[in-house]
mmCIF file of C-alpha atoms in Angstrom:
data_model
loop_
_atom_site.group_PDB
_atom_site.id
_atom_site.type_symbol
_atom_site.label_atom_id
_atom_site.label_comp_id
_atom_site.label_asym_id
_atom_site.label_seq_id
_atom_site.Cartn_x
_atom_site.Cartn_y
_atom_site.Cartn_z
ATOM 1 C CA UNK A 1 -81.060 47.640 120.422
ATOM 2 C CA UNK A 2 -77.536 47.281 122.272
ATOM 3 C CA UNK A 3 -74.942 45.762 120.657
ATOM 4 C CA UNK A 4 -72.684 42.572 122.208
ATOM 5 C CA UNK A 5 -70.409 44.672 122.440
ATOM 6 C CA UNK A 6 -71.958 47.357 124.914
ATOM 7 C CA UNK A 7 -73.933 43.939 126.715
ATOM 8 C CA UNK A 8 -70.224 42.690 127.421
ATOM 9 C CA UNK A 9 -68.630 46.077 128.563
ATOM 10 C CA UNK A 10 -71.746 47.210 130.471
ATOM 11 C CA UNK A 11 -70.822 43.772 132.621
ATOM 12 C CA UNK A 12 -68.124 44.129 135.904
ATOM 13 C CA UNK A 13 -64.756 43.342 135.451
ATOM 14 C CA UNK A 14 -64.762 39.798 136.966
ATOM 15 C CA UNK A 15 -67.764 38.983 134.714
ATOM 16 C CA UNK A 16 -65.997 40.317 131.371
ATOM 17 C CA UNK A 17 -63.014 38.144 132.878
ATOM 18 C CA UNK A 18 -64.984 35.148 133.547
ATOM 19 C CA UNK A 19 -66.775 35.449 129.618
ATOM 20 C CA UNK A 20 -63.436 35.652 127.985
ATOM 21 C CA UNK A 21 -61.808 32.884 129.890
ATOM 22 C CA UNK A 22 -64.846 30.643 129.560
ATOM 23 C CA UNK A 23 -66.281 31.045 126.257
ATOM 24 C CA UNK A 24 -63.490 32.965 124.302
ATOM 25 C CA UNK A 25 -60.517 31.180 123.022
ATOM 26 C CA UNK A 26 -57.055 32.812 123.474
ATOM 27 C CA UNK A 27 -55.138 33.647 120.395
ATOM 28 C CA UNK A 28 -51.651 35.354 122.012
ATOM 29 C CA UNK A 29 -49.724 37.097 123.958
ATOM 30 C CA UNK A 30 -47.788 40.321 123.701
ATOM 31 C CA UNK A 31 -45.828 42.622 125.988
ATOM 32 C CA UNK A 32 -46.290 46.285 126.256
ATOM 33 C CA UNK A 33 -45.671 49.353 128.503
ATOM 34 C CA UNK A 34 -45.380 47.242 131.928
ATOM 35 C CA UNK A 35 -48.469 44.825 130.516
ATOM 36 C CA UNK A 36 -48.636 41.445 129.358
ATOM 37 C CA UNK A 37 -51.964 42.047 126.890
ATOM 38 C CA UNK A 38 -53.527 38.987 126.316
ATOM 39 C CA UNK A 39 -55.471 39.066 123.560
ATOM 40 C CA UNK A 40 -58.491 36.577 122.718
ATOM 41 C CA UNK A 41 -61.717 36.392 120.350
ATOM 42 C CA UNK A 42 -64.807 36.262 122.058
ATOM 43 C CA UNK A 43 -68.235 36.774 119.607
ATOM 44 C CA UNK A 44 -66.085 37.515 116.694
ATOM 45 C CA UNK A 45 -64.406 40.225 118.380
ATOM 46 C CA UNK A 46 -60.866 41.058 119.617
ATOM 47 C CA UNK A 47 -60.267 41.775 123.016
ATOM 48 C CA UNK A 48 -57.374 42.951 124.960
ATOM 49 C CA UNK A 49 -56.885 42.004 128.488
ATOM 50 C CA UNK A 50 -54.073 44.006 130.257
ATOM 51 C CA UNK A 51 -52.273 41.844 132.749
ATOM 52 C CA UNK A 52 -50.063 44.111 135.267
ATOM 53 C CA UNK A 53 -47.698 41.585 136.411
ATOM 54 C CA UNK A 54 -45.927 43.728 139.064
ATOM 55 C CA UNK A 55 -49.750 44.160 140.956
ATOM 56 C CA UNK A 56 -50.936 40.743 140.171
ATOM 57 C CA UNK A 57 -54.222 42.145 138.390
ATOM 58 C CA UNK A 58 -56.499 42.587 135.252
ATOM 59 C CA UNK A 59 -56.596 46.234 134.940
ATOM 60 C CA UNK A 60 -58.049 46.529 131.943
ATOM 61 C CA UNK A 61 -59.853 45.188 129.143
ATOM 62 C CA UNK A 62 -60.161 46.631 125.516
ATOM 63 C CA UNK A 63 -61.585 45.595 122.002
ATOM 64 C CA UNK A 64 -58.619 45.867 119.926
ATOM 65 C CA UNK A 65 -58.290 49.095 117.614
ATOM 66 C CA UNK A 66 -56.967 47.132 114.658
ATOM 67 C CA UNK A 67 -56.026 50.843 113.286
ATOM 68 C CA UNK A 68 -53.988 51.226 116.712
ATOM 69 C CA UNK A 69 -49.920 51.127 117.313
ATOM 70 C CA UNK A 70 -50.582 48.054 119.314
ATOM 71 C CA UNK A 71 -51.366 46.174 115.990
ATOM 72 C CA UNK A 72 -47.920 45.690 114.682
ATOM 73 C CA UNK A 73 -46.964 43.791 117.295
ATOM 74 C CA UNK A 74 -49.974 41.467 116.740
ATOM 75 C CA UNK A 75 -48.809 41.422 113.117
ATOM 76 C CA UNK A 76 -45.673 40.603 113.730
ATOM 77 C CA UNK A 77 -46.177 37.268 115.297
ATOM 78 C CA UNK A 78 -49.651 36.438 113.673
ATOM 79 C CA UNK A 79 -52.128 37.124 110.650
ATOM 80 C CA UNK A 80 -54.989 38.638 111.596
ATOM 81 C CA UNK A 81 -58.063 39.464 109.339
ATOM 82 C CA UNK A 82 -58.109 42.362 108.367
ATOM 83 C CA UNK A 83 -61.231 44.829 108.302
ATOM 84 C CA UNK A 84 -62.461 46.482 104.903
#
């Protein structure tokens, strides 16, 4: 059986794009390395969208690794749940 996960990622770019604008909800915004990572919940997940401003593009998107650096900066500005 594949997981949501997998279903979302196995869509293209646009579609993941297009699912996360739609039917996620937006939770912040943080800047990193060049990026502006948007992050939002979609099916009780976290994802990352990585916004390169200079290019005018999505070049990425990423569940959030709640063990990752990234996460302080998340933690700073918000309380997240956090996984046991």
């Amino acid at each position: 059986m594949e997981s949501s996960n997998s279903k979302f990622f196995n869509q293209s770019l646009s579609k993941q794009i297009s699912l996360l604008y739609q039917e996620g909800s937006f939770v912040m915004s943080i800047r990193y390395y060049g990026y502006k990572i948007n992050l939002y919940r979609y099916s009780d997940e976290l994802f990352e969208v990585f916004y390169n401003h200079k290019l005018d593009r999505i070049d990425k998107i990423e569940l959030l690794d709640q063990n990752g650096s990234r996460m302080k900066f998340y933690l700073d500005q918000i309380k997240l749940p956090v996984e046991v």
